[in-house]
Amino acid sequence: MGFLNKIFGQTKTTDKVTEPYPKFVNTYKPDFDSIHDFGQISSIFEWVYNPDFEVATNCARTVHRLLTKQTTFKNKTLYNSLKYISINKADIGKFDRFDGNLKLSLLNVASMNSSGYVREEALNGLLANSNQFTFPFILFRLGDWVPVIKSKAEKAIKEVIQREEPDFLIKNHRLIDWLLKIERSDLRHIHDDITQFIFSDKNIERIIKSLDKYSDGDRFFIFRNLIQKDKLQDSVLEEILSDKNYLIRLLAIKNIEFINDPDLTKRLLKDRSQKIRQYAVNKIPQSQINEFKAEIYQLLFDSSSGIRLAARLSLDKIEKNDFLQIYKEHIITKPNVGCIVGLAEVGTKDEIDIIERFLKSESVKFRAASLFAISILDYGQAKKIAFDLLNDDSNTVKKTCCTIIEKEISTADIEKLRAIYDSGQNETKRFVLKAISKFGGWSIAGDFLKGILQADDKVRETGYALLSGWYKYSIRLGTTQHTEDKQYVMNIYNAGHFSNIKLPPDIDRIVKEIPFVFSADKK
């Protein structure tokens, strides 16, 4: 269940007696169990006023269900979905006949109404129950354009802050940071009040000890605020630098002078995140390159092309290096992806013979790296090899092949791919279909029709997706359909006997339109 379900909990049954209301003129009763979309709240909300209390309660429960299944809320989304619901100020009092959870959900809806009178009355109801249940919707009213509503909300939020646990506020950090995005009001002071409370000295130690229970987003919020508030103690810094999320580690190194700490710099140059290694090597000033020469030298064989380039540029600032010879020696003694591709980056076609040996390696990474490296030195040769390797056992190699083929794909290549498709295994068929889709045009619809005829689920699903994408794009084109293209597609269509095949409704609709799209008089 969503965030609000945790807040409101489960609804309770009630035996309340129906109170007298004016005759409800709409006699149609919706099937509330079939309502599953948040946007449908506006179409059923009037039923909470129904004099039949069972019907009204079913509606209120449905509104509550649709609200509580939402995992995140955005003010604009809520307002645009709920603002035009027909509610007047007097209607707010009618919500009292429902149990607390249902009543609060109805007040939440009313608090997003386009009428300021309704929003204020709904806010009054929420303030009477000011707690974690009502916090998100009261917070949204801080951005209200009616001064009295904004003032009431601000007073309530300040009271909530002082009595709530920091954990609750941290887990609602997206809502809290929303305060900084309001254009009509400057709410930075409220944001500051909340974050000052969360990260007060009495709370920090407990938060740090409980880091494991927070999500990645929560931890990022915690560390970002500790850095901004200059509360980054050594113990906290170690927690950040050891965090499993590289974005959190990157946040730290962008906000500390790590270059003055040699041990830390060396640690960052070996970080498991490519982005952090790249940032660290680029931050080393020329005057300190010698100090980290050994670590930078190892980056010559990094898996990232950007890091390899940065390492070569850094080392060249302090001395002349024969990188070609370095890579040749390393590829013999300690071959890895970085030195295979690195050799191509600094070499010429003369090095292809050395690199080609890895096309038959037992290592998937070496085979893929070798093909990619050859494409750097001789694209034409690499493309020929790529067609041969499309039947490789590894999807990584297949993906590399397709990347190379797609770079300069031609009509002749399509014919080669079609031949490979007909004889290839299921995974090869999937990759070939994806490569063909990059060519575009009319005839490729036939290839996708072949795909959806396959017995293999994955190939069939790939065919569905590509046919749908082709249809949305191609039918808007004004390009000429050549006779051979139409014949290719229609031959596959007629041979497929699609009328006897059960297809997903959206795909079935497209397939049925194929004869019209490729009709004989279509230019």
Short mmCIF file of C-alpha atoms in Angstrom, two decimals:
data_model
loop_
_atom_site.label_atom_id
_atom_site.label_comp_id
_atom_site.label_asym_id
_atom_site.label_seq_id
_atom_site.Cartn_x
_atom_site.Cartn_y
_atom_site.Cartn_z
CA MET A 1 0.00 0.00 0.00
CA GLY A 2 1.02 3.57 -0.55
CA PHE A 3 2.35 6.17 1.83
CA LEU A 4 -1.07 7.45 2.89
CA ASN A 5 -2.28 3.94 3.65
CA LYS A 6 0.43 3.80 6.31
CA ILE A 7 -0.79 7.12 7.61
CA PHE A 8 -4.52 6.47 7.66
CA GLY A 9 -4.54 2.73 8.21
CA GLN A 10 -7.48 0.51 7.30
CA THR A 11 -11.04 1.77 7.21
CA LYS A 12 -13.57 0.58 9.73
CA THR A 13 -17.12 -0.55 9.20
CA THR A 14 -19.87 1.55 10.74
CA ASP A 15 -23.49 1.15 11.72
CA LYS A 16 -24.27 4.87 11.76
CA VAL A 17 -27.85 5.78 10.99
CA THR A 18 -28.50 7.72 7.81
CA GLU A 19 -29.04 11.40 8.46
CA PRO A 20 -31.67 13.29 6.49
CA TYR A 21 -30.35 14.96 3.34
CA PRO A 22 -32.15 16.53 0.43
CA LYS A 23 -33.30 14.04 -2.20
CA PHE A 24 -30.36 12.73 -4.22
CA VAL A 25 -31.44 13.16 -7.81
CA ASN A 26 -28.90 10.80 -9.44
CA THR A 27 -30.38 7.28 -9.21
CA TYR A 28 -27.49 5.49 -10.93
CA LYS A 29 -25.12 3.71 -8.55
CA PRO A 30 -21.53 3.30 -9.77
CA ASP A 31 -19.68 0.01 -9.45
CA PHE A 32 -17.21 1.34 -6.91
CA ASP A 33 -15.15 -1.87 -6.96
CA SER A 34 -14.30 -1.21 -10.60
CA ILE A 35 -12.88 2.26 -9.86
CA HIS A 36 -9.07 2.04 -9.80
CA ASP A 37 -7.74 5.29 -11.25
CA PHE A 38 -6.94 8.31 -9.08
CA GLY A 39 -8.37 10.62 -11.75
CA GLN A 40 -11.80 9.01 -11.30
CA ILE A 41 -12.30 10.58 -7.88
CA SER A 42 -13.86 13.67 -9.43
CA SER A 43 -16.44 11.57 -11.30
CA ILE A 44 -17.72 9.73 -8.22
CA PHE A 45 -17.26 12.24 -5.39
CA GLU A 46 -20.91 13.42 -5.44
CA TRP A 47 -21.95 10.02 -4.09
CA VAL A 48 -20.55 10.84 -0.64
CA TYR A 49 -23.65 13.05 -0.24
CA ASN A 50 -26.09 10.23 -1.07
CA PRO A 51 -28.87 9.86 1.54
CA ASP A 52 -28.38 6.09 1.38
CA PHE A 53 -25.59 5.81 3.95
CA GLU A 54 -24.34 2.48 2.60
CA VAL A 55 -23.90 3.98 -0.88
CA ALA A 56 -22.24 7.10 0.54
CA THR A 57 -19.87 4.99 2.65
CA ASN A 58 -18.92 2.85 -0.34
CA CYS A 59 -18.02 6.02 -2.22
CA ALA A 60 -16.01 7.41 0.70
CA ARG A 61 -14.14 4.11 1.01
CA THR A 62 -13.35 4.22 -2.70
CA VAL A 63 -11.97 7.76 -2.41
CA HIS A 64 -9.93 6.64 0.59
CA ARG A 65 -8.61 3.62 -1.34
CA LEU A 66 -7.60 5.70 -4.35
CA LEU A 67 -5.80 8.21 -2.13
CA THR A 68 -3.97 5.68 0.00
CA LYS A 69 -2.65 3.63 -2.89
CA GLN A 70 -0.68 6.66 -4.11
CA THR A 71 3.00 6.34 -3.17
CA THR A 72 3.95 9.93 -3.97
CA PHE A 73 2.01 13.16 -4.30
CA LYS A 74 2.70 16.33 -6.24
CA ASN A 75 0.79 19.49 -5.50
CA LYS A 76 0.02 20.33 -9.15
CA THR A 77 -1.11 16.81 -9.94
CA LEU A 78 -3.43 16.75 -6.94
CA TYR A 79 -4.84 20.19 -7.64
CA ASN A 80 -5.45 19.56 -11.34
CA SER A 81 -7.21 16.27 -10.57
CA LEU A 82 -9.39 17.49 -7.72
CA LYS A 83 -9.95 21.25 -8.10
CA TYR A 84 -13.20 21.11 -10.08
CA ILE A 85 -15.08 18.69 -7.83
CA SER A 86 -18.42 20.23 -6.88
CA ILE A 87 -18.09 21.06 -3.18
CA ASN A 88 -19.40 24.04 -1.26
CA LYS A 89 -18.52 25.21 2.21
CA ALA A 90 -21.64 23.68 3.75
CA ASP A 91 -20.77 20.27 2.31
CA ILE A 92 -17.70 19.99 4.53
CA GLY A 93 -19.89 19.44 7.60
CA LYS A 94 -21.52 16.42 5.91
CA PHE A 95 -18.22 14.57 6.13
CA ASP A 96 -18.72 14.26 9.91
CA ARG A 97 -21.00 11.25 9.45
CA PHE A 98 -18.05 9.13 8.33
CA ASP A 99 -15.45 7.43 10.51
CA GLY A 100 -12.19 9.31 11.03
CA ASN A 101 -10.11 7.75 8.27
CA LEU A 102 -12.80 8.27 5.64
CA LYS A 103 -13.52 11.79 6.85
CA LEU A 104 -9.86 12.74 6.64
CA SER A 105 -9.60 11.46 3.07
CA LEU A 106 -12.62 13.55 2.06
CA LEU A 107 -11.12 16.60 3.77
CA ASN A 108 -7.87 15.99 1.91
CA VAL A 109 -9.75 16.04 -1.37
CA ALA A 110 -11.65 19.18 -0.41
CA SER A 111 -8.42 20.93 0.61
CA MET A 112 -7.36 20.85 -3.07
CA ASN A 113 -10.58 22.52 -4.32
CA SER A 114 -10.52 25.56 -6.60
CA SER A 115 -12.70 27.50 -4.14
CA GLY A 116 -10.78 29.29 -1.41
CA TYR A 117 -13.81 29.07 0.90
CA VAL A 118 -13.86 25.28 0.51
CA ARG A 119 -10.10 24.96 0.97
CA GLU A 120 -10.20 27.03 4.14
CA GLU A 121 -13.09 25.06 5.64
CA ALA A 122 -11.38 21.78 4.73
CA LEU A 123 -8.13 23.04 6.25
CA ASN A 124 -10.00 23.87 9.48
CA GLY A 125 -11.13 20.25 9.59
CA LEU A 126 -7.61 19.00 8.98
CA LEU A 127 -6.19 21.32 11.64
CA ALA A 128 -8.58 19.79 14.17
CA ASN A 129 -6.75 16.53 13.50
CA SER A 130 -3.30 18.01 13.04
CA ASN A 131 -0.89 15.09 13.08
CA GLN A 132 0.99 12.79 10.72
CA PHE A 133 -2.30 11.93 9.05
CA THR A 134 -2.91 15.45 7.87
CA PHE A 135 0.67 16.67 7.48
CA PRO A 136 1.10 16.36 3.68
CA PHE A 137 -2.11 18.20 2.84
CA ILE A 138 -1.59 20.92 5.42
CA LEU A 139 1.92 21.37 4.03
CA PHE A 140 0.53 21.91 0.53
CA ARG A 141 -1.56 24.80 1.82
CA LEU A 142 1.64 26.68 2.63
CA GLY A 143 1.68 27.51 -1.06
CA ASP A 144 -1.91 28.72 -1.10
CA TRP A 145 -2.59 32.11 -2.72
CA VAL A 146 -5.18 33.02 -0.05
CA PRO A 147 -3.23 34.68 2.83
CA VAL A 148 -5.49 33.47 5.65
CA ILE A 149 -5.18 29.82 4.49
CA LYS A 150 -1.42 30.09 4.17
CA SER A 151 -1.17 31.66 7.62
CA LYS A 152 -3.23 28.92 9.26
CA ALA A 153 -1.18 26.22 7.55
CA GLU A 154 2.10 27.81 8.61
CA LYS A 155 1.07 27.96 12.24
CA ALA A 156 -0.04 24.33 12.16
CA ILE A 157 3.14 23.08 10.50
CA LYS A 158 5.30 24.78 13.12
CA GLU A 159 3.34 22.94 15.82
CA VAL A 160 3.63 19.61 13.98
CA ILE A 161 7.39 20.02 13.60
CA GLN A 162 7.96 20.36 17.31
CA ARG A 163 6.09 17.20 18.25
CA GLU A 164 6.98 14.81 15.42
CA GLU A 165 9.91 12.45 15.28
CA PRO A 166 12.72 13.37 12.85
CA ASP A 167 12.22 10.02 11.08
CA PHE A 168 8.75 11.02 9.94
CA LEU A 169 10.01 14.31 8.55
CA ILE A 170 13.01 12.69 6.85
CA LYS A 171 10.78 10.17 5.11
CA ASN A 172 8.72 13.08 3.84
CA HIS A 173 11.77 14.98 2.58
CA ARG A 174 10.36 15.32 -0.97
CA LEU A 175 7.39 17.25 0.41
CA ILE A 176 9.67 19.35 2.59
CA ASP A 177 11.98 20.21 -0.32
CA TRP A 178 8.90 21.16 -2.34
CA LEU A 179 8.75 24.27 -0.14
CA LEU A 180 11.83 25.60 -1.96
CA LYS A 181 10.08 25.35 -5.33
CA ILE A 182 7.04 27.52 -4.59
CA GLU A 183 7.14 30.57 -6.85
CA ARG A 184 4.37 32.69 -5.39
CA SER A 185 5.83 32.63 -1.86
CA ASP A 186 9.26 32.50 -0.29
CA LEU A 187 8.99 29.54 2.09
CA ARG A 188 12.69 29.07 2.74
CA HIS A 189 12.25 30.09 6.36
CA ILE A 190 9.82 27.22 6.95
CA HIS A 191 12.12 24.80 5.14
CA ASP A 192 14.96 26.06 7.34
CA ASP A 193 12.86 25.59 10.50
CA ILE A 194 12.09 21.99 9.56
CA THR A 195 15.63 21.04 8.60
CA GLN A 196 17.12 22.83 11.63
CA PHE A 197 14.85 20.74 13.84
CA ILE A 198 15.67 17.49 12.04
CA PHE A 199 19.41 18.08 12.16
CA SER A 200 19.68 19.64 15.58
CA ASP A 201 22.54 18.34 17.72
CA LYS A 202 20.17 16.22 19.80
CA ASN A 203 18.96 14.33 16.72
CA ILE A 204 22.07 13.90 14.55
CA GLU A 205 23.71 11.11 16.56
CA ARG A 206 20.54 9.01 16.55
CA ILE A 207 20.04 9.55 12.83
CA ILE A 208 23.61 8.50 11.99
CA LYS A 209 23.31 5.35 14.10
CA SER A 210 20.17 4.37 12.20
CA LEU A 211 21.33 5.04 8.63
CA ASP A 212 20.68 1.46 7.51
CA LYS A 213 16.94 1.84 7.89
CA TYR A 214 16.71 4.82 5.53
CA SER A 215 16.18 4.59 1.77
CA ASP A 216 18.77 5.91 -0.70
CA GLY A 217 16.74 9.09 -1.18
CA ASP A 218 16.42 9.60 2.58
CA ARG A 219 20.17 9.17 3.09
CA PHE A 220 20.94 11.61 0.29
CA PHE A 221 18.66 14.16 2.01
CA ILE A 222 20.39 13.54 5.34
CA PHE A 223 23.93 13.89 4.05
CA ARG A 224 23.15 16.87 1.82
CA ASN A 225 21.78 18.78 4.79
CA LEU A 226 24.66 17.80 7.07
CA ILE A 227 27.08 19.15 4.47
CA GLN A 228 25.10 22.35 3.93
CA LYS A 229 24.85 22.93 7.67
CA ASP A 230 28.59 22.35 8.14
CA LYS A 231 28.02 19.35 10.42
CA LEU A 232 30.17 16.91 8.46
CA GLN A 233 32.17 15.28 11.23
CA ASP A 234 34.85 12.69 10.42
CA SER A 235 32.62 9.82 11.50
CA VAL A 236 29.80 11.10 9.27
CA LEU A 237 32.17 11.58 6.33
CA GLU A 238 33.27 7.97 6.63
CA GLU A 239 29.63 6.89 6.57
CA ILE A 240 29.09 8.86 3.36
CA LEU A 241 32.24 7.60 1.65
CA SER A 242 31.25 4.03 2.52
CA ASP A 243 27.67 4.40 1.32
CA LYS A 244 26.55 1.85 -1.27
CA ASN A 245 24.96 4.57 -3.44
CA TYR A 246 27.55 6.29 -5.64
CA LEU A 247 25.45 9.48 -5.83
CA ILE A 248 25.82 9.88 -2.10
CA ARG A 249 29.58 9.29 -2.27
CA LEU A 250 29.80 11.75 -5.17
CA LEU A 251 27.86 14.31 -3.13
CA ALA A 252 30.52 14.10 -0.45
CA ILE A 253 33.60 14.44 -2.63
CA LYS A 254 32.11 17.41 -4.43
CA ASN A 255 31.81 19.20 -1.11
CA ILE A 256 35.12 18.43 0.59
CA GLU A 257 38.73 19.32 -0.15
CA PHE A 258 39.77 15.71 -0.55
CA ILE A 259 42.81 16.64 -2.63
CA ASN A 260 44.55 17.80 0.56
CA ASP A 261 44.14 14.30 1.98
CA PRO A 262 46.44 11.96 -0.05
CA ASP A 263 45.05 8.76 1.46
CA LEU A 264 41.50 9.80 0.69
CA THR A 265 42.42 10.84 -2.85
CA LYS A 266 44.02 7.44 -3.51
CA ARG A 267 40.92 5.79 -2.15
CA LEU A 268 38.68 7.78 -4.48
CA LEU A 269 40.86 6.97 -7.50
CA LYS A 270 40.05 3.31 -6.80
CA ASP A 271 36.36 3.81 -6.06
CA ARG A 272 34.01 1.26 -7.66
CA SER A 273 32.04 4.08 -9.29
CA GLN A 274 33.30 5.31 -12.66
CA LYS A 275 31.91 8.79 -12.02
CA ILE A 276 33.82 9.15 -8.78
CA ARG A 277 37.10 7.93 -10.27
CA GLN A 278 36.59 10.37 -13.16
CA TYR A 279 35.85 13.28 -10.82
CA ALA A 280 38.81 12.48 -8.60
CA VAL A 281 41.42 12.21 -11.40
CA ASN A 282 40.19 15.42 -13.00
CA LYS A 283 40.52 17.30 -9.71
CA ILE A 284 44.20 16.51 -9.21
CA PRO A 285 46.24 19.65 -9.94
CA GLN A 286 49.34 19.31 -12.10
CA SER A 287 51.54 20.12 -9.12
CA GLN A 288 50.35 16.94 -7.34
CA ILE A 289 50.27 14.46 -10.23
CA ASN A 290 53.63 12.98 -9.26
CA GLU A 291 52.26 12.22 -5.80
CA PHE A 292 49.52 10.04 -7.32
CA LYS A 293 51.44 8.81 -10.35
CA ALA A 294 51.09 5.10 -9.49
CA GLU A 295 47.32 5.35 -9.03
CA ILE A 296 46.87 7.40 -12.22
CA TYR A 297 49.00 4.90 -14.14
CA GLN A 298 46.56 2.13 -13.20
CA LEU A 299 43.72 4.23 -14.58
CA LEU A 300 45.27 3.84 -18.06
CA PHE A 301 43.59 0.42 -18.05
CA ASP A 302 40.26 1.54 -16.60
CA SER A 303 37.04 0.29 -18.20
CA SER A 304 35.96 3.90 -18.86
CA SER A 305 37.26 5.64 -21.98
CA GLY A 306 36.93 9.03 -20.26
CA ILE A 307 39.07 7.94 -17.33
CA ARG A 308 41.70 6.39 -19.63
CA LEU A 309 41.91 9.66 -21.56
CA ALA A 310 42.13 11.71 -18.35
CA ALA A 311 44.93 9.45 -17.09
CA ARG A 312 46.92 9.80 -20.32
CA LEU A 313 46.52 13.58 -20.29
CA SER A 314 47.58 13.79 -16.65
CA LEU A 315 50.68 11.65 -17.07
CA ASP A 316 51.72 13.54 -20.18
CA LYS A 317 51.83 16.73 -18.12
CA ILE A 318 54.78 15.46 -16.09
CA GLU A 319 56.69 13.34 -18.62
CA LYS A 320 56.59 11.94 -22.13
CA ASN A 321 55.01 8.48 -22.31
CA ASP A 322 54.87 5.81 -25.00
CA PHE A 323 51.28 4.74 -24.34
CA LEU A 324 51.24 2.46 -27.39
CA GLN A 325 54.08 0.40 -25.96
CA ILE A 326 52.55 0.49 -22.48
CA TYR A 327 49.28 -0.98 -23.77
CA LYS A 328 51.08 -3.60 -25.90
CA GLU A 329 53.03 -4.81 -22.89
CA HIS A 330 50.03 -4.82 -20.60
CA ILE A 331 47.85 -6.70 -23.09
CA ILE A 332 50.38 -9.55 -23.01
CA THR A 333 50.90 -9.73 -19.26
CA LYS A 334 47.58 -8.58 -17.76
CA PRO A 335 44.94 -8.25 -20.50
CA ASN A 336 41.70 -6.55 -19.56
CA VAL A 337 38.95 -4.55 -21.28
CA GLY A 338 40.72 -1.24 -20.63
CA CYS A 339 44.00 -2.19 -22.28
CA ILE A 340 42.28 -3.86 -25.26
CA VAL A 341 40.26 -0.75 -26.09
CA GLY A 342 43.04 1.56 -24.88
CA LEU A 343 45.42 0.04 -27.45
CA ALA A 344 42.94 0.94 -30.20
CA GLU A 345 42.58 4.48 -28.84
CA VAL A 346 46.31 5.20 -29.19
CA GLY A 347 47.18 2.80 -32.01
CA THR A 348 46.67 2.32 -35.75
CA LYS A 349 45.34 -0.45 -37.97
CA ASP A 350 48.67 -2.22 -37.39
CA GLU A 351 47.37 -3.21 -33.94
CA ILE A 352 44.28 -5.02 -35.26
CA ASP A 353 46.12 -8.34 -35.41
CA ILE A 354 46.90 -8.10 -31.69
CA ILE A 355 43.31 -7.17 -30.81
CA GLU A 356 41.65 -9.80 -33.05
CA ARG A 357 43.07 -12.61 -30.95
CA PHE A 358 40.58 -11.76 -28.23
CA LEU A 359 37.57 -12.34 -30.53
CA LYS A 360 37.91 -16.05 -29.67
CA SER A 361 38.49 -15.51 -25.95
CA GLU A 362 36.42 -17.43 -23.41
CA SER A 363 35.76 -14.08 -21.74
CA VAL A 364 32.56 -12.41 -22.92
CA LYS A 365 33.95 -9.01 -21.99
CA PHE A 366 37.14 -9.60 -23.97
CA ARG A 367 35.21 -10.65 -27.09
CA ALA A 368 32.96 -7.59 -26.91
CA ALA A 369 35.88 -5.25 -26.14
CA SER A 370 37.91 -6.66 -29.01
CA LEU A 371 35.09 -6.08 -31.51
CA PHE A 372 34.54 -2.54 -30.23
CA ALA A 373 38.28 -1.81 -30.37
CA ILE A 374 38.48 -2.97 -33.99
CA SER A 375 35.60 -0.64 -34.85
CA ILE A 376 37.71 2.27 -33.61
CA LEU A 377 40.55 1.36 -35.98
CA ASP A 378 38.62 -0.01 -38.98
CA TYR A 379 34.85 0.34 -38.94
CA GLY A 380 34.33 -1.59 -42.18
CA GLN A 381 36.22 -4.61 -40.91
CA ALA A 382 34.45 -4.48 -37.55
CA LYS A 383 31.06 -4.37 -39.27
CA LYS A 384 31.83 -7.55 -41.25
CA ILE A 385 32.88 -9.28 -38.04
CA ALA A 386 29.76 -8.02 -36.26
CA PHE A 387 27.47 -9.85 -38.70
CA ASP A 388 29.37 -13.08 -38.03
CA LEU A 389 29.24 -12.64 -34.26
CA LEU A 390 25.48 -12.00 -34.06
CA ASN A 391 25.11 -15.70 -33.28
CA ASP A 392 27.54 -15.46 -30.33
CA ASP A 393 26.29 -17.12 -27.14
CA SER A 394 26.60 -13.83 -25.23
CA ASN A 395 24.00 -11.09 -25.33
CA THR A 396 26.76 -8.63 -24.46
CA VAL A 397 28.57 -9.53 -27.68
CA LYS A 398 25.30 -9.41 -29.64
CA LYS A 399 24.57 -5.94 -28.27
CA THR A 400 28.05 -4.74 -29.30
CA CYS A 401 27.49 -6.19 -32.79
CA CYS A 402 24.18 -4.34 -33.15
CA THR A 403 25.71 -1.07 -31.93
CA ILE A 404 28.33 -1.27 -34.66
CA ILE A 405 25.91 -2.35 -37.40
CA GLU A 406 23.36 0.33 -36.50
CA LYS A 407 25.96 3.10 -36.72
CA GLU A 408 25.83 3.06 -40.54
CA ILE A 409 23.00 0.69 -41.43
CA SER A 410 22.11 0.28 -45.11
CA THR A 411 19.58 -1.54 -47.32
CA ALA A 412 22.17 -4.23 -48.01
CA ASP A 413 22.62 -4.67 -44.25
CA ILE A 414 18.89 -5.25 -43.83
CA GLU A 415 19.01 -8.17 -46.24
CA LYS A 416 21.93 -9.66 -44.30
CA LEU A 417 20.07 -9.21 -41.02
CA ARG A 418 16.96 -10.89 -42.42
CA ALA A 419 19.01 -13.93 -43.44
CA ILE A 420 20.57 -14.08 -39.96
CA TYR A 421 17.10 -13.78 -38.41
CA ASP A 422 15.75 -16.74 -40.36
CA SER A 423 18.58 -19.03 -39.25
CA GLY A 424 19.32 -17.56 -35.81
CA GLN A 425 18.40 -18.64 -32.30
CA ASN A 426 15.68 -16.83 -30.36
CA GLU A 427 17.99 -14.32 -28.67
CA THR A 428 19.65 -13.57 -32.01
CA LYS A 429 16.21 -12.97 -33.53
CA ARG A 430 15.42 -10.41 -30.82
CA PHE A 431 18.63 -8.46 -31.38
CA VAL A 432 18.21 -8.59 -35.16
CA LEU A 433 14.68 -7.20 -34.94
CA LYS A 434 15.94 -4.33 -32.81
CA ALA A 435 18.74 -3.60 -35.29
CA ILE A 436 16.29 -3.66 -38.21
CA SER A 437 14.05 -1.20 -36.38
CA LYS A 438 16.85 1.39 -36.53
CA PHE A 439 16.70 1.33 -40.33
CA GLY A 440 13.14 2.62 -40.44
CA GLY A 441 10.92 2.77 -43.50
CA TRP A 442 7.89 0.75 -44.56
CA SER A 443 9.20 -2.73 -45.22
CA ILE A 444 10.37 -3.42 -41.67
CA ALA A 445 6.74 -3.86 -40.63
CA GLY A 446 7.04 -7.27 -42.28
CA ASP A 447 9.93 -8.21 -40.03
CA PHE A 448 7.93 -7.30 -36.94
CA LEU A 449 5.00 -9.36 -38.24
CA LYS A 450 7.41 -12.30 -38.48
CA GLY A 451 8.44 -11.59 -34.90
CA ILE A 452 4.92 -11.77 -33.46
CA LEU A 453 4.43 -15.16 -35.16
CA GLN A 454 7.27 -16.71 -33.13
CA ALA A 455 6.55 -19.29 -30.45
CA ASP A 456 9.15 -17.82 -28.08
CA ASP A 457 7.55 -15.33 -25.65
CA LYS A 458 10.49 -12.90 -25.63
CA VAL A 459 10.74 -12.73 -29.41
CA ARG A 460 6.99 -12.25 -29.66
CA GLU A 461 6.99 -9.47 -27.04
CA THR A 462 9.85 -7.75 -28.89
CA GLY A 463 7.81 -7.98 -32.10
CA TYR A 464 4.79 -6.45 -30.37
CA ALA A 465 6.78 -3.52 -29.02
CA LEU A 466 8.58 -2.78 -32.28
CA LEU A 467 5.43 -3.10 -34.42
CA SER A 468 3.61 -0.70 -32.10
CA GLY A 469 6.47 1.81 -32.23
CA TRP A 470 6.74 1.51 -36.01
CA TYR A 471 3.00 2.08 -36.44
CA LYS A 472 2.91 5.22 -34.27
CA TYR A 473 5.78 6.74 -36.24
CA SER A 474 5.48 5.45 -39.80
CA ILE A 475 1.81 6.13 -40.50
CA ARG A 476 2.54 9.84 -40.10
CA LEU A 477 5.24 9.77 -42.76
CA GLY A 478 4.57 11.05 -46.25
CA THR A 479 7.26 8.93 -47.89
CA THR A 480 6.49 6.78 -50.91
CA GLN A 481 5.84 3.09 -50.47
CA HIS A 482 7.82 1.16 -53.06
CA THR A 483 6.20 -1.85 -54.70
CA GLU A 484 8.81 -4.25 -53.32
CA ASP A 485 8.25 -2.95 -49.78
CA LYS A 486 4.51 -3.49 -50.01
CA GLN A 487 4.96 -6.95 -51.48
CA TYR A 488 7.41 -7.94 -48.74
CA VAL A 489 5.01 -6.91 -45.97
CA MET A 490 1.86 -8.32 -47.56
CA ASN A 491 3.51 -11.65 -48.39
CA ILE A 492 4.36 -12.10 -44.71
CA TYR A 493 0.91 -10.87 -43.67
CA ASN A 494 -0.95 -13.25 -45.99
CA ALA A 495 1.24 -16.23 -45.08
CA GLY A 496 0.80 -15.56 -41.37
CA HIS A 497 -2.99 -16.17 -41.27
CA PHE A 498 -3.24 -13.55 -38.51
CA SER A 499 -7.02 -13.85 -38.35
CA ASN A 500 -6.51 -17.22 -36.64
CA ILE A 501 -4.08 -15.88 -34.03
CA LYS A 502 -5.06 -14.35 -30.68
CA LEU A 503 -3.15 -11.10 -30.23
CA PRO A 504 -3.20 -8.33 -27.60
CA PRO A 505 -6.03 -5.88 -28.50
CA ASP A 506 -3.71 -2.98 -29.45
CA ILE A 507 -1.52 -5.22 -31.64
CA ASP A 508 -4.56 -6.90 -33.19
CA ARG A 509 -5.86 -3.48 -34.21
CA ILE A 510 -2.56 -2.60 -35.91
CA VAL A 511 -2.34 -5.94 -37.70
CA LYS A 512 -5.88 -5.56 -39.03
CA GLU A 513 -4.90 -2.19 -40.52
CA ILE A 514 -1.88 -3.60 -42.38
CA PRO A 515 -3.86 -4.36 -45.62
CA PHE A 516 -5.17 -0.79 -45.64
CA VAL A 517 -1.78 0.77 -44.89
CA PHE A 518 -0.18 -1.24 -47.70
CA SER A 519 -3.10 -1.17 -50.13
CA ALA A 520 -2.30 -1.37 -53.83
CA ASP A 521 -3.28 2.24 -54.52
CA LYS A 522 -1.17 3.56 -51.61
CA LYS A 523 1.54 5.86 -52.96
#
